[in-house]
PDB file of C-alpha atoms in Angstrom:
ATOM      1  CA  MET A 290      75.275  75.068 112.499  1.00  0.00           C
ATOM      2  CA  ASN A 291      74.174  72.624 114.833  1.00  0.00           C
ATOM      3  CA  VAL A 292      77.641  70.609 115.820  1.00  0.00           C
ATOM      4  CA  ASN A 293      78.206  67.846 118.436  1.00  0.00           C
ATOM      5  CA  PHE A 294      81.405  69.320 120.749  1.00  0.00           C
ATOM      6  CA  ASP A 295      81.602  67.150 123.117  1.00  0.00           C
ATOM      7  CA  SER A 296      84.272  65.633 121.848  1.00  0.00           C
ATOM      8  CA  ALA A 297      85.549  68.446 121.112  1.00  0.00           C
ATOM      9  CA  LEU A 298      85.842  69.828 124.650  1.00  0.00           C
ATOM     10  CA  THR A 299      86.571  66.808 125.607  1.00  0.00           C
ATOM     11  CA  ALA A 300      90.160  66.820 123.623  1.00  0.00           C
ATOM     12  CA  ALA A 301      90.415  70.186 125.039  1.00  0.00           C
ATOM     13  CA  HIS A 302      90.646  69.262 128.661  1.00  0.00           C
ATOM     14  CA  ALA A 303      92.846  66.260 127.436  1.00  0.00           C
ATOM     15  CA  ALA A 304      95.854  69.046 126.133  1.00  0.00           C
ATOM     16  CA  ALA A 305      95.662  71.575 128.159  1.00  0.00           C
ATOM     17  CA  ALA A 306      94.592  70.077 131.771  1.00  0.00           C
ATOM     18  CA  ALA A 307      98.150  68.914 132.350  1.00  0.00           C
ATOM     19  CA  GLN A 308      99.271  73.253 131.815  1.00  0.00           C
ATOM     20  CA  ASN A 309      99.686  75.781 133.924  1.00  0.00           C
ATOM     21  CA  HIS A 310      96.473  77.928 135.031  1.00  0.00           C
ATOM     22  CA  PRO A 311      97.845  80.116 137.766  1.00  0.00           C
ATOM     23  CA  THR A 312      94.487  81.761 139.829  1.00  0.00           C
ATOM     24  CA  GLY A 313      93.856  85.275 140.795  1.00  0.00           C
ATOM     25  CA  THR A 314      94.609  85.166 136.802  1.00  0.00           C
ATOM     26  CA  LEU A 315      92.691  86.944 133.905  1.00  0.00           C
ATOM     27  CA  TYR A 316      92.356  85.762 130.482  1.00  0.00           C
ATOM     28  CA  VAL A 317      92.060  87.169 127.797  1.00  0.00           C
ATOM     29  CA  VAL A 318      90.365  84.757 125.502  1.00  0.00           C
ATOM     30  CA  ALA A 319      89.282  84.966 121.380  1.00  0.00           C
ATOM     31  CA  THR A 320      86.645  83.677 120.047  1.00  0.00           C
ATOM     32  CA  PRO A 321      85.419  82.845 116.912  1.00  0.00           C
ATOM     33  CA  ILE A 322      84.554  85.727 114.614  1.00  0.00           C
ATOM     34  CA  GLY A 323      81.930  84.234 112.460  1.00  0.00           C
ATOM     35  CA  ASN A 324      82.945  79.741 113.102  1.00  0.00           C
ATOM     36  CA  LEU A 325      82.469  78.283 115.851  1.00  0.00           C
ATOM     37  CA  ALA A 326      84.731  75.812 115.163  1.00  0.00           C
ATOM     38  CA  ASP A 327      87.562  78.472 115.155  1.00  0.00           C
ATOM     39  CA  ILE A 328      87.326  78.086 118.463  1.00  0.00           C
ATOM     40  CA  SER A 329      91.227  76.689 119.851  1.00  0.00           C
ATOM     41  CA  LEU A 330      91.305  73.950 122.088  1.00  0.00           C
ATOM     42  CA  ARG A 331      92.941  75.787 124.893  1.00  0.00           C
ATOM     43  CA  ALA A 332      90.296  78.279 125.250  1.00  0.00           C
ATOM     44  CA  LEU A 333      87.825  75.411 125.822  1.00  0.00           C
ATOM     45  CA  HIS A 334      89.863  74.307 128.591  1.00  0.00           C
ATOM     46  CA  VAL A 335      90.219  77.873 130.016  1.00  0.00           C
ATOM     47  CA  LEU A 336      86.597  78.730 129.599  1.00  0.00           C
ATOM     48  CA  SER A 337      85.362  76.012 131.327  1.00  0.00           C
ATOM     49  CA  LEU A 338      87.517  75.749 134.231  1.00  0.00           C
ATOM     50  CA  CYS A 339      86.989  80.092 134.682  1.00  0.00           C
ATOM     51  CA  ASP A 340      85.393  81.136 137.519  1.00  0.00           C
ATOM     52  CA  THR A 341      83.840  84.028 136.494  1.00  0.00           C
ATOM     53  CA  VAL A 342      83.302  84.746 133.118  1.00  0.00           C
ATOM     54  CA  ALA A 343      82.948  88.681 132.317  1.00  0.00           C
ATOM     55  CA  CYS A 344      82.009  89.655 128.302  1.00  0.00           C
ATOM     56  CA  GLU A 345      80.420  92.198 126.604  1.00  0.00           C
ATOM     57  CA  ASP A 346      77.054  90.589 125.940  1.00  0.00           C
ATOM     58  CA  THR A 347      75.956  87.684 128.973  1.00  0.00           C
ATOM     59  CA  ARG A 348      73.017  86.228 126.978  1.00  0.00           C
ATOM     60  CA  HIS A 349      76.039  86.801 123.448  1.00  0.00           C
ATOM     61  CA  SER A 350      78.026  84.586 125.584  1.00  0.00           C
ATOM     62  CA  GLN A 351      76.013  81.983 126.907  1.00  0.00           C
ATOM     63  CA  THR A 352      74.627  80.943 123.779  1.00  0.00           C
ATOM     64  CA  LEU A 353      78.076  80.442 122.615  1.00  0.00           C
ATOM     65  CA  LEU A 354      79.851  78.573 125.774  1.00  0.00           C
ATOM     66  CA  ARG A 355      76.283  76.164 125.657  1.00  0.00           C
ATOM     67  CA  ALA A 356      77.792  76.060 121.767  1.00  0.00           C
ATOM     68  CA  TYR A 357      80.386  73.699 123.391  1.00  0.00           C
ATOM     69  CA  GLY A 358      79.256  71.826 126.399  1.00  0.00           C
ATOM     70  CA  ILE A 359      79.750  74.263 128.857  1.00  0.00           C
ATOM     71  CA  ASP A 360      77.293  75.655 130.436  1.00  0.00           C
ATOM     72  CA  LYS A 361      77.609  78.224 133.644  1.00  0.00           C
ATOM     73  CA  SER A 362      75.048  80.096 136.246  1.00  0.00           C
ATOM     74  CA  ALA A 363      74.389  83.276 136.432  1.00  0.00           C
ATOM     75  CA  SER A 364      76.902  83.354 139.251  1.00  0.00           C
ATOM     76  CA  HIS A 365      79.617  82.777 136.997  1.00  0.00           C
ATOM     77  CA  TRP A 366      78.524  85.879 134.190  1.00  0.00           C
ATOM     78  CA  LEU A 367      79.923  89.234 134.248  1.00  0.00           C
ATOM     79  CA  ALA A 368      79.247  92.309 132.183  1.00  0.00           C
ATOM     80  CA  LEU A 369      81.968  93.793 131.392  1.00  0.00           C
ATOM     81  CA  HIS A 370      81.291  96.365 127.415  1.00  0.00           C
ATOM     82  CA  GLN A 371      82.371  99.750 126.216  1.00  0.00           C
ATOM     83  CA  HIS A 372      79.683 101.776 128.959  1.00  0.00           C
ATOM     84  CA  ASN A 373      80.511 100.316 131.725  1.00  0.00           C
ATOM     85  CA  GLU A 374      84.625  99.044 131.289  1.00  0.00           C
ATOM     86  CA  ALA A 375      85.988 101.556 134.068  1.00  0.00           C
ATOM     87  CA  GLU A 376      83.248 100.268 137.156  1.00  0.00           C
ATOM     88  CA  ALA A 377      83.494  96.824 135.420  1.00  0.00           C
ATOM     89  CA  SER A 378      86.848  96.033 135.595  1.00  0.00           C
ATOM     90  CA  GLU A 379      87.415  97.022 139.100  1.00  0.00           C
ATOM     91  CA  GLU A 380      84.737  94.475 140.247  1.00  0.00           C
ATOM     92  CA  VAL A 381      86.978  92.018 138.207  1.00  0.00           C
ATOM     93  CA  ILE A 382      89.796  92.971 140.009  1.00  0.00           C
ATOM     94  CA  ARG A 383      88.481  92.038 143.244  1.00  0.00           C
ATOM     95  CA  ARG A 384      87.832  88.177 141.936  1.00  0.00           C
ATOM     96  CA  LEU A 385      91.230  88.044 140.646  1.00  0.00           C
ATOM     97  CA  GLN A 386      92.433  89.445 144.504  1.00  0.00           C
ATOM     98  CA  SER A 387      90.167  86.683 146.349  1.00  0.00           C
ATOM     99  CA  GLY A 388      91.407  83.976 143.809  1.00  0.00           C
ATOM    100  CA  GLN A 389      89.437  83.525 141.158  1.00  0.00           C
ATOM    101  CA  ARG A 390      90.184  82.595 137.648  1.00  0.00           C
ATOM    102  CA  VAL A 391      88.443  85.210 135.547  1.00  0.00           C
ATOM    103  CA  ALA A 392      87.746  84.504 131.294  1.00  0.00           C
ATOM    104  CA  TYR A 393      87.377  87.914 129.302  1.00  0.00           C
ATOM    105  CA  VAL A 394      85.648  87.769 125.910  1.00  0.00           C
ATOM    106  CA  SER A 395      84.037  89.966 123.356  1.00  0.00           C
ATOM    107  CA  ASP A 396      81.285  89.259 121.121  1.00  0.00           C
ATOM    108  CA  ALA A 397      83.446  87.828 118.469  1.00  0.00           C
ATOM    109  CA  GLY A 398      87.104  87.914 117.605  1.00  0.00           C
ATOM    110  CA  THR A 399      90.788  89.235 119.806  1.00  0.00           C
ATOM    111  CA  PRO A 400      89.091  91.622 123.129  1.00  0.00           C
ATOM    112  CA  ALA A 401      90.377  94.384 123.037  1.00  0.00           C
ATOM    113  CA  VAL A 402      91.176  94.876 118.920  1.00  0.00           C
ATOM    114  CA  SER A 403      88.338  97.430 118.407  1.00  0.00           C
ATOM    115  CA  ASP A 404      86.476  95.937 121.534  1.00  0.00           C
ATOM    116  CA  PRO A 405      86.202  96.152 124.790  1.00  0.00           C
ATOM    117  CA  GLY A 406      89.401  94.411 126.631  1.00  0.00           C
ATOM    118  CA  ALA A 407      92.264  97.079 126.583  1.00  0.00           C
ATOM    119  CA  ARG A 408      91.139  99.070 129.445  1.00  0.00           C
ATOM    120  CA  LEU A 409      90.674  96.325 131.481  1.00  0.00           C
ATOM    121  CA  ALA A 410      93.856  94.513 130.015  1.00  0.00           C
ATOM    122  CA  TRP A 411      95.650  97.996 131.971  1.00  0.00           C
ATOM    123  CA  GLN A 412      93.661  97.998 135.023  1.00  0.00           C
ATOM    124  CA  VAL A 413      94.177  94.501 136.030  1.00  0.00           C
ATOM    125  CA  GLN A 414      98.410  94.486 134.866  1.00  0.00           C
ATOM    126  CA  SER A 415      98.570  98.487 137.026  1.00  0.00           C
ATOM    127  CA  ALA A 416      96.895  96.225 140.137  1.00  0.00           C
ATOM    128  CA  GLY A 417     100.114  93.665 140.169  1.00  0.00           C
ATOM    129  CA  LEU A 418      97.309  91.688 137.932  1.00  0.00           C
ATOM    130  CA  ARG A 419      98.521  88.820 135.493  1.00  0.00           C
ATOM    131  CA  VAL A 420      96.833  89.313 132.213  1.00  0.00           C
ATOM    132  CA  ILE A 421      97.010  85.502 130.061  1.00  0.00           C
ATOM    133  CA  PRO A 422      95.932  85.926 126.064  1.00  0.00           C
ATOM    134  CA  LEU A 423      94.449  83.184 124.719  1.00  0.00           C
ATOM    135  CA  PRO A 424      94.856  84.233 121.245  1.00  0.00           C
ATOM    136  CA  GLY A 425      92.378  83.370 118.308  1.00  0.00           C
ATOM    137  CA  ALA A 426      89.904  84.454 115.217  1.00  0.00           C
ATOM    138  CA  SER A 427      90.177  87.324 114.817  1.00  0.00           C
ATOM    139  CA  SER A 428      88.973  89.497 111.198  1.00  0.00           C
ATOM    140  CA  VAL A 429      92.635  91.741 110.782  1.00  0.00           C
ATOM    141  CA  THR A 430      95.086  89.616 111.148  1.00  0.00           C
ATOM    142  CA  SER A 431      92.345  86.976 108.260  1.00  0.00           C
ATOM    143  CA  LEU A 432      92.563  89.174 105.891  1.00  0.00           C
ATOM    144  CA  LEU A 433      96.029  90.093 105.808  1.00  0.00           C
ATOM    145  CA  SER A 434      97.012  86.808 105.857  1.00  0.00           C
ATOM    146  CA  ALA A 435      95.060  86.251 102.649  1.00  0.00           C
ATOM    147  CA  CYS A 436      95.145  89.485 100.687  1.00  0.00           C
ATOM    148  CA  GLY A 437      98.660  88.800  99.545  1.00  0.00           C
ATOM    149  CA  THR A 438     100.776  92.106  98.937  1.00  0.00           C
ATOM    150  CA  PRO A 439     101.540  93.093  95.334  1.00  0.00           C
ATOM    151  CA  GLY A 440     105.543  93.634  96.035  1.00  0.00           C
ATOM    152  CA  HIS A 441     108.038  93.115  98.917  1.00  0.00           C
ATOM    153  CA  ASP A 442     106.977  94.883 101.787  1.00  0.00           C
ATOM    154  CA  SER A 443     108.520  94.831 104.827  1.00  0.00           C
ATOM    155  CA  SER A 444     106.592  98.038 107.012  1.00  0.00           C
ATOM    156  CA  GLY A 445     104.038  96.790 108.767  1.00  0.00           C
ATOM    157  CA  PHE A 446     100.659  97.716 108.600  1.00  0.00           C
ATOM    158  CA  ILE A 447      98.422 100.166 111.178  1.00  0.00           C
ATOM    159  CA  PHE A 448      95.898  99.277 112.578  1.00  0.00           C
ATOM    160  CA  VAL A 449      93.050 101.699 112.111  1.00  0.00           C
ATOM    161  CA  GLY A 450      89.706 100.490 113.212  1.00  0.00           C
ATOM    162  CA  PHE A 451      86.199 101.655 112.381  1.00  0.00           C
ATOM    163  CA  LEU A 452      86.391 105.801 111.122  1.00  0.00           C
ATOM    164  CA  SER A 453      84.076 108.446 112.262  1.00  0.00           C
ATOM    165  CA  SER A 454      80.565 107.732 110.963  1.00  0.00           C
ATOM    166  CA  LYS A 455      80.670 111.473 110.548  1.00  0.00           C
ATOM    167  CA  ALA A 456      81.009 112.249 106.612  1.00  0.00           C
ATOM    168  CA  THR A 457      83.583 115.412 107.042  1.00  0.00           C
ATOM    169  CA  GLU A 458      85.469 113.749 109.610  1.00  0.00           C
ATOM    170  CA  ARG A 459      85.545 110.841 108.188  1.00  0.00           C
ATOM    171  CA  GLY A 460      86.617 112.692 104.759  1.00  0.00           C
ATOM    172  CA  HIS A 461      89.449 114.145 106.829  1.00  0.00           C
ATOM    173  CA  ALA A 462      90.441 110.442 108.261  1.00  0.00           C
ATOM    174  CA  VAL A 463      90.310 108.941 104.230  1.00  0.00           C
ATOM    175  CA  GLU A 464      93.156 112.153 103.524  1.00  0.00           C
ATOM    176  CA  LEU A 465      94.994 111.044 106.107  1.00  0.00           C
ATOM    177  CA  LEU A 466      95.120 107.764 105.231  1.00  0.00           C
ATOM    178  CA  ASN A 467      96.100 108.740 101.345  1.00  0.00           C
ATOM    179  CA  GLN A 468      99.299 110.584 103.632  1.00  0.00           C
ATOM    180  CA  GLU A 469      99.948 106.742 105.183  1.00  0.00           C
ATOM    181  CA  PRO A 470     102.063 104.735 102.414  1.00  0.00           C
ATOM    182  CA  ARG A 471     102.496 102.024 104.299  1.00  0.00           C
ATOM    183  CA  THR A 472      99.426  98.985 104.422  1.00  0.00           C
ATOM    184  CA  GLN A 473      96.475  99.944 106.804  1.00  0.00           C
ATOM    185  CA  VAL A 474      93.750  97.810 108.196  1.00  0.00           C
ATOM    186  CA  LEU A 475      89.943  99.464 108.700  1.00  0.00           C
ATOM    187  CA  LEU A 476      86.635  97.916 109.390  1.00  0.00           C
ATOM    188  CA  GLU A 477      83.071  98.744 108.791  1.00  0.00           C
ATOM    189  CA  ALA A 478      79.888  97.504 109.436  1.00  0.00           C
ATOM    190  CA  PRO A 479      77.169  96.691 106.220  1.00  0.00           C
ATOM    191  CA  HIS A 480      75.331 100.090 106.902  1.00  0.00           C
ATOM    192  CA  ARG A 481      78.192 102.196 106.460  1.00  0.00           C
ATOM    193  CA  ILE A 482      80.431 100.291 104.014  1.00  0.00           C
ATOM    194  CA  GLU A 483      78.742 102.313 101.092  1.00  0.00           C
ATOM    195  CA  ALA A 484      79.945 105.680 102.234  1.00  0.00           C
ATOM    196  CA  LEU A 485      83.063 104.627 103.170  1.00  0.00           C
ATOM    197  CA  ALA A 486      83.685 103.207 100.168  1.00  0.00           C
ATOM    198  CA  ALA A 487      83.069 106.471  98.754  1.00  0.00           C
ATOM    199  CA  ALA A 488      85.353 108.311 100.839  1.00  0.00           C
ATOM    200  CA  LEU A 489      87.920 105.808  99.663  1.00  0.00           C
ATOM    201  CA  GLY A 490      87.889 106.623  96.174  1.00  0.00           C
ATOM    202  CA  ILE A 491      90.235 109.402  96.779  1.00  0.00           C
ATOM    203  CA  LEU A 492      92.456 106.856  97.374  1.00  0.00           C
ATOM    204  CA  GLY A 493      92.903 105.988  93.401  1.00  0.00           C
ATOM    205  CA  ASP A 494      94.543 102.918  92.023  1.00  0.00           C
ATOM    206  CA  ARG A 495      95.717 102.253  95.266  1.00  0.00           C
ATOM    207  CA  PRO A 496      94.624  98.534  96.084  1.00  0.00           C
ATOM    208  CA  VAL A 497      92.237  97.991  98.061  1.00  0.00           C
ATOM    209  CA  THR A 498      90.958  94.349  99.697  1.00  0.00           C
ATOM    210  CA  VAL A 499      87.735  93.732 100.900  1.00  0.00           C
ATOM    211  CA  GLY A 500      87.077  91.226 103.168  1.00  0.00           C
ATOM    212  CA  ARG A 501      83.185  90.214 103.969  1.00  0.00           C
ATOM    213  CA  GLU A 502      82.016  87.788 106.010  1.00  0.00           C
ATOM    214  CA  LEU A 503      85.239  86.868 106.918  1.00  0.00           C
ATOM    215  CA  THR A 504      85.292  82.967 108.484  1.00  0.00           C
ATOM    216  CA  LYS A 505      81.004  82.607 107.156  1.00  0.00           C
ATOM    217  CA  GLN A 506      79.449  80.709 104.929  1.00  0.00           C
ATOM    218  CA  PHE A 507      79.094  83.604 101.987  1.00  0.00           C
ATOM    219  CA  GLU A 508      82.205  84.399 102.718  1.00  0.00           C
ATOM    220  CA  GLU A 509      84.144  86.665 100.211  1.00  0.00           C
ATOM    221  CA  ILE A 510      88.102  88.416  99.712  1.00  0.00           C
ATOM    222  CA  ALA A 511      88.375  90.784  96.142  1.00  0.00           C
ATOM    223  CA  THR A 512      90.880  93.481  95.920  1.00  0.00           C
ATOM    224  CA  VAL A 513      90.125  96.639  93.740  1.00  0.00           C
ATOM    225  CA  PRO A 514      90.960 100.203  93.093  1.00  0.00           C
ATOM    226  CA  ALA A 515      90.186 102.190  95.481  1.00  0.00           C
ATOM    227  CA  LYS A 516      88.188 104.635  92.889  1.00  0.00           C
ATOM    228  CA  ASP A 517      86.597 101.252  92.321  1.00  0.00           C
ATOM    229  CA  LEU A 518      85.825 100.066  95.403  1.00  0.00           C
ATOM    230  CA  SER A 519      81.153 101.699  95.469  1.00  0.00           C
ATOM    231  CA  ALA A 520      81.135 100.317  91.441  1.00  0.00           C
ATOM    232  CA  TRP A 521      82.531  96.609  92.911  1.00  0.00           C
ATOM    233  CA  LEU A 522      79.947  96.860  95.918  1.00  0.00           C
ATOM    234  CA  SER A 523      77.231  98.041  93.997  1.00  0.00           C
ATOM    235  CA  GLY A 524      77.504  95.337  91.727  1.00  0.00           C
ATOM    236  CA  ASN A 525      75.772  92.727  93.185  1.00  0.00           C
ATOM    237  CA  ALA A 526      73.419  93.674  96.066  1.00  0.00           C
ATOM    238  CA  GLN A 527      74.629  90.768  98.404  1.00  0.00           C
ATOM    239  CA  ARG A 528      77.880  92.591  99.233  1.00  0.00           C
ATOM    240  CA  THR A 529      77.219  95.280 101.334  1.00  0.00           C
ATOM    241  CA  ARG A 530      75.500  92.887 103.539  1.00  0.00           C
ATOM    242  CA  GLY A 531      77.781  91.519 106.374  1.00  0.00           C
ATOM    243  CA  GLU A 532      80.637  92.518 108.565  1.00  0.00           C
ATOM    244  CA  PHE A 533      83.742  94.107 106.526  1.00  0.00           C
ATOM    245  CA  ALA A 534      87.417  94.620 107.268  1.00  0.00           C
ATOM    246  CA  LEU A 535      89.475  96.235 104.356  1.00  0.00           C
ATOM    247  CA  VAL A 536      93.000  95.826 103.726  1.00  0.00           C
ATOM    248  CA  VAL A 537      94.640  99.977 102.322  1.00  0.00           C
ATOM    249  CA  HIS A 538      97.773  98.167 100.805  1.00  0.00           C
ATOM    250  CA  ALA A 539     100.903 100.227 100.902  1.00  0.00           C
ATOM    251  CA  GLN A 540     102.003 102.693  98.310  1.00  0.00           C
ATOM    252  CA  THR A 541     103.573 100.658  95.167  1.00  0.00           C
ATOM    253  CA  GLN A 542     105.260 104.318  93.780  1.00  0.00           C
ATOM    254  CA  VAL A 543     108.990 103.620  93.726  1.00  0.00           C
ATOM    255  CA  LEU A 544     111.301 106.322  93.693  1.00  0.00           C
ATOM    256  CA  ALA A 545     114.288 106.106  91.984  1.00  0.00           C
ATOM    257  CA  GLU A 546     117.453 105.870  94.030  1.00  0.00           C
ATOM    258  CA  SER A 547     119.716 108.609  91.995  1.00  0.00           C
ATOM    259  CA  SER A 548     122.592 109.169  94.602  1.00  0.00           C
ATOM    260  CA  ASP A 549     121.217 113.237  94.596  1.00  0.00           C
ATOM    261  CA  ASN A 550     117.952 112.293  96.114  1.00  0.00           C
ATOM    262  CA  ASP A 551     120.189 110.323  98.976  1.00  0.00           C
ATOM    263  CA  ARG A 552     122.236 112.437  99.345  1.00  0.00           C
ATOM    264  CA  LEU A 553     119.863 115.169  99.595  1.00  0.00           C
ATOM    265  CA  LEU A 554     117.471 112.897 102.600  1.00  0.00           C
ATOM    266  CA  LYS A 555     120.382 112.525 104.538  1.00  0.00           C
ATOM    267  CA  ILE A 556     121.473 115.784 104.736  1.00  0.00           C
ATOM    268  CA  LEU A 557     118.095 116.711 106.228  1.00  0.00           C
ATOM    269  CA  MET A 558     117.669 114.113 107.993  1.00  0.00           C
ATOM    270  CA  GLN A 559     121.085 115.265 110.048  1.00  0.00           C
ATOM    271  CA  GLU A 560     119.153 118.245 111.197  1.00  0.00           C
ATOM    272  CA  LEU A 561     115.446 117.422 110.744  1.00  0.00           C
ATOM    273  CA  PRO A 562     112.586 115.324 111.646  1.00  0.00           C
ATOM    274  CA  LEU A 563     111.909 112.248 109.545  1.00  0.00           C
ATOM    275  CA  LYS A 564     109.530 113.684 107.768  1.00  0.00           C
ATOM    276  CA  THR A 565     109.792 117.662 107.966  1.00  0.00           C
ATOM    277  CA  ALA A 566     113.012 116.089 106.447  1.00  0.00           C
ATOM    278  CA  VAL A 567     111.251 114.432 103.164  1.00  0.00           C
ATOM    279  CA  LYS A 568     108.908 117.486 102.455  1.00  0.00           C
ATOM    280  CA  LEU A 569     111.654 119.703 102.424  1.00  0.00           C
ATOM    281  CA  ALA A 570     113.563 117.196  99.839  1.00  0.00           C
ATOM    282  CA  ALA A 571     109.729 116.837  98.028  1.00  0.00           C
ATOM    283  CA  GLU A 572     109.525 121.163  97.718  1.00  0.00           C
ATOM    284  CA  ILE A 573     113.232 121.166  96.512  1.00  0.00           C
ATOM    285  CA  SER A 574     113.334 117.956  94.235  1.00  0.00           C
ATOM    286  CA  GLY A 575     109.945 117.652  93.041  1.00  0.00           C
ATOM    287  CA  GLU A 576     109.700 114.042  93.862  1.00  0.00           C
ATOM    288  CA  ALA A 577     106.846 112.436  94.982  1.00  0.00           C
ATOM    289  CA  LYS A 578     106.427 112.760  98.525  1.00  0.00           C
ATOM    290  CA  ASN A 579     105.322 109.424  99.684  1.00  0.00           C
ATOM    291  CA  ALA A 580     108.580 108.008  97.373  1.00  0.00           C
ATOM    292  CA  LEU A 581     110.672 109.601  99.765  1.00  0.00           C
ATOM    293  CA  TYR A 582     109.143 109.470 102.772  1.00  0.00           C
ATOM    294  CA  ASN A 583     109.779 105.220 101.977  1.00  0.00           C
ATOM    295  CA  ARG A 584     113.579 106.174 100.612  1.00  0.00           C
ATOM    296  CA  ALA A 585     113.718 108.374 104.243  1.00  0.00           C
ATOM    297  CA  LEU A 586     112.791 105.373 105.813  1.00  0.00           C
ATOM    298  CA  GLU A 587     115.182 102.827 103.690  1.00  0.00           C
ATOM    299  CA  LEU A 588     117.793 105.041 104.225  1.00  0.00           C
ATOM    300  CA  LYS A 589     117.478 105.705 108.172  1.00  0.00           C
ATOM    301  CA  GLN A 590     117.195 101.721 108.690  1.00  0.00           C
ATOM    302  CA  ALA A 591     120.211 100.824 106.615  1.00  0.00           C
ATOM    303  CA  SER A 592     121.752 103.810 108.812  1.00  0.00           C
ATOM    304  CA  ALA A 593     120.898 101.660 111.792  1.00  0.00           C
ATOM    305  CA  GLY A 594     122.004  98.703 110.522  1.00  0.00           C
TER     306      GLY A 594
END
């Protein structure tokens, strides 16, 4: 994308220059996941202001910042990735203690969400220093906002991220996904998406929304039953290319709110942990465990309210 971002940088300074950007502070900055236009004005201002930019790949981030008209010398850059995060975090802390402003960016998206940055933020806060987040692009929230839900679902979602590349461990992880009734978000690389799709087949008719190349030119979002995901991928050779985010939708099975089942759950939950109570209730009543679990959560929330 050949775009002149000079006016954006000017607008960024105009919008954010009057705001307080304290020294001795780590700024965790979200960057685009594929579309250069998905950068915030505040992020542009802070990236140009900071004394150090710590990042996963200095060459990648230098190219990104230059696209916005921000060019920093070699002394302003610090590599911080999954292989050196603990050690590099100590260097960040030293620079912060000397009064620098330090920005951290991962290769794309929001740091610490399946990217380095979580350990850095923890170590900086543990050292008594301030961490300020600059929100922005994320494949997780982008797909969740677009995929919708088949009904009212107030149970939230679970971020799972990347499953194991080993078939046995991946299969076990999918079995656990099947037992979880809430919405779950996964990430996957193009060379492993077919293996993941095959593993997710055991979820049967449970809807899965797949987001491919989110925010990019060939973005594609589709919702299919889990059992049909492999067939959907094979329906077009282009569908196995690009980076993937997937939403495994919440279980839609509804338990009849019979007084007998409610009474059974309430009695068991008074004496046992929720999961144990649900397991016993399923054995006694013959109802599906996932449906009972959802009903138990509703009863628990109602009693707390």
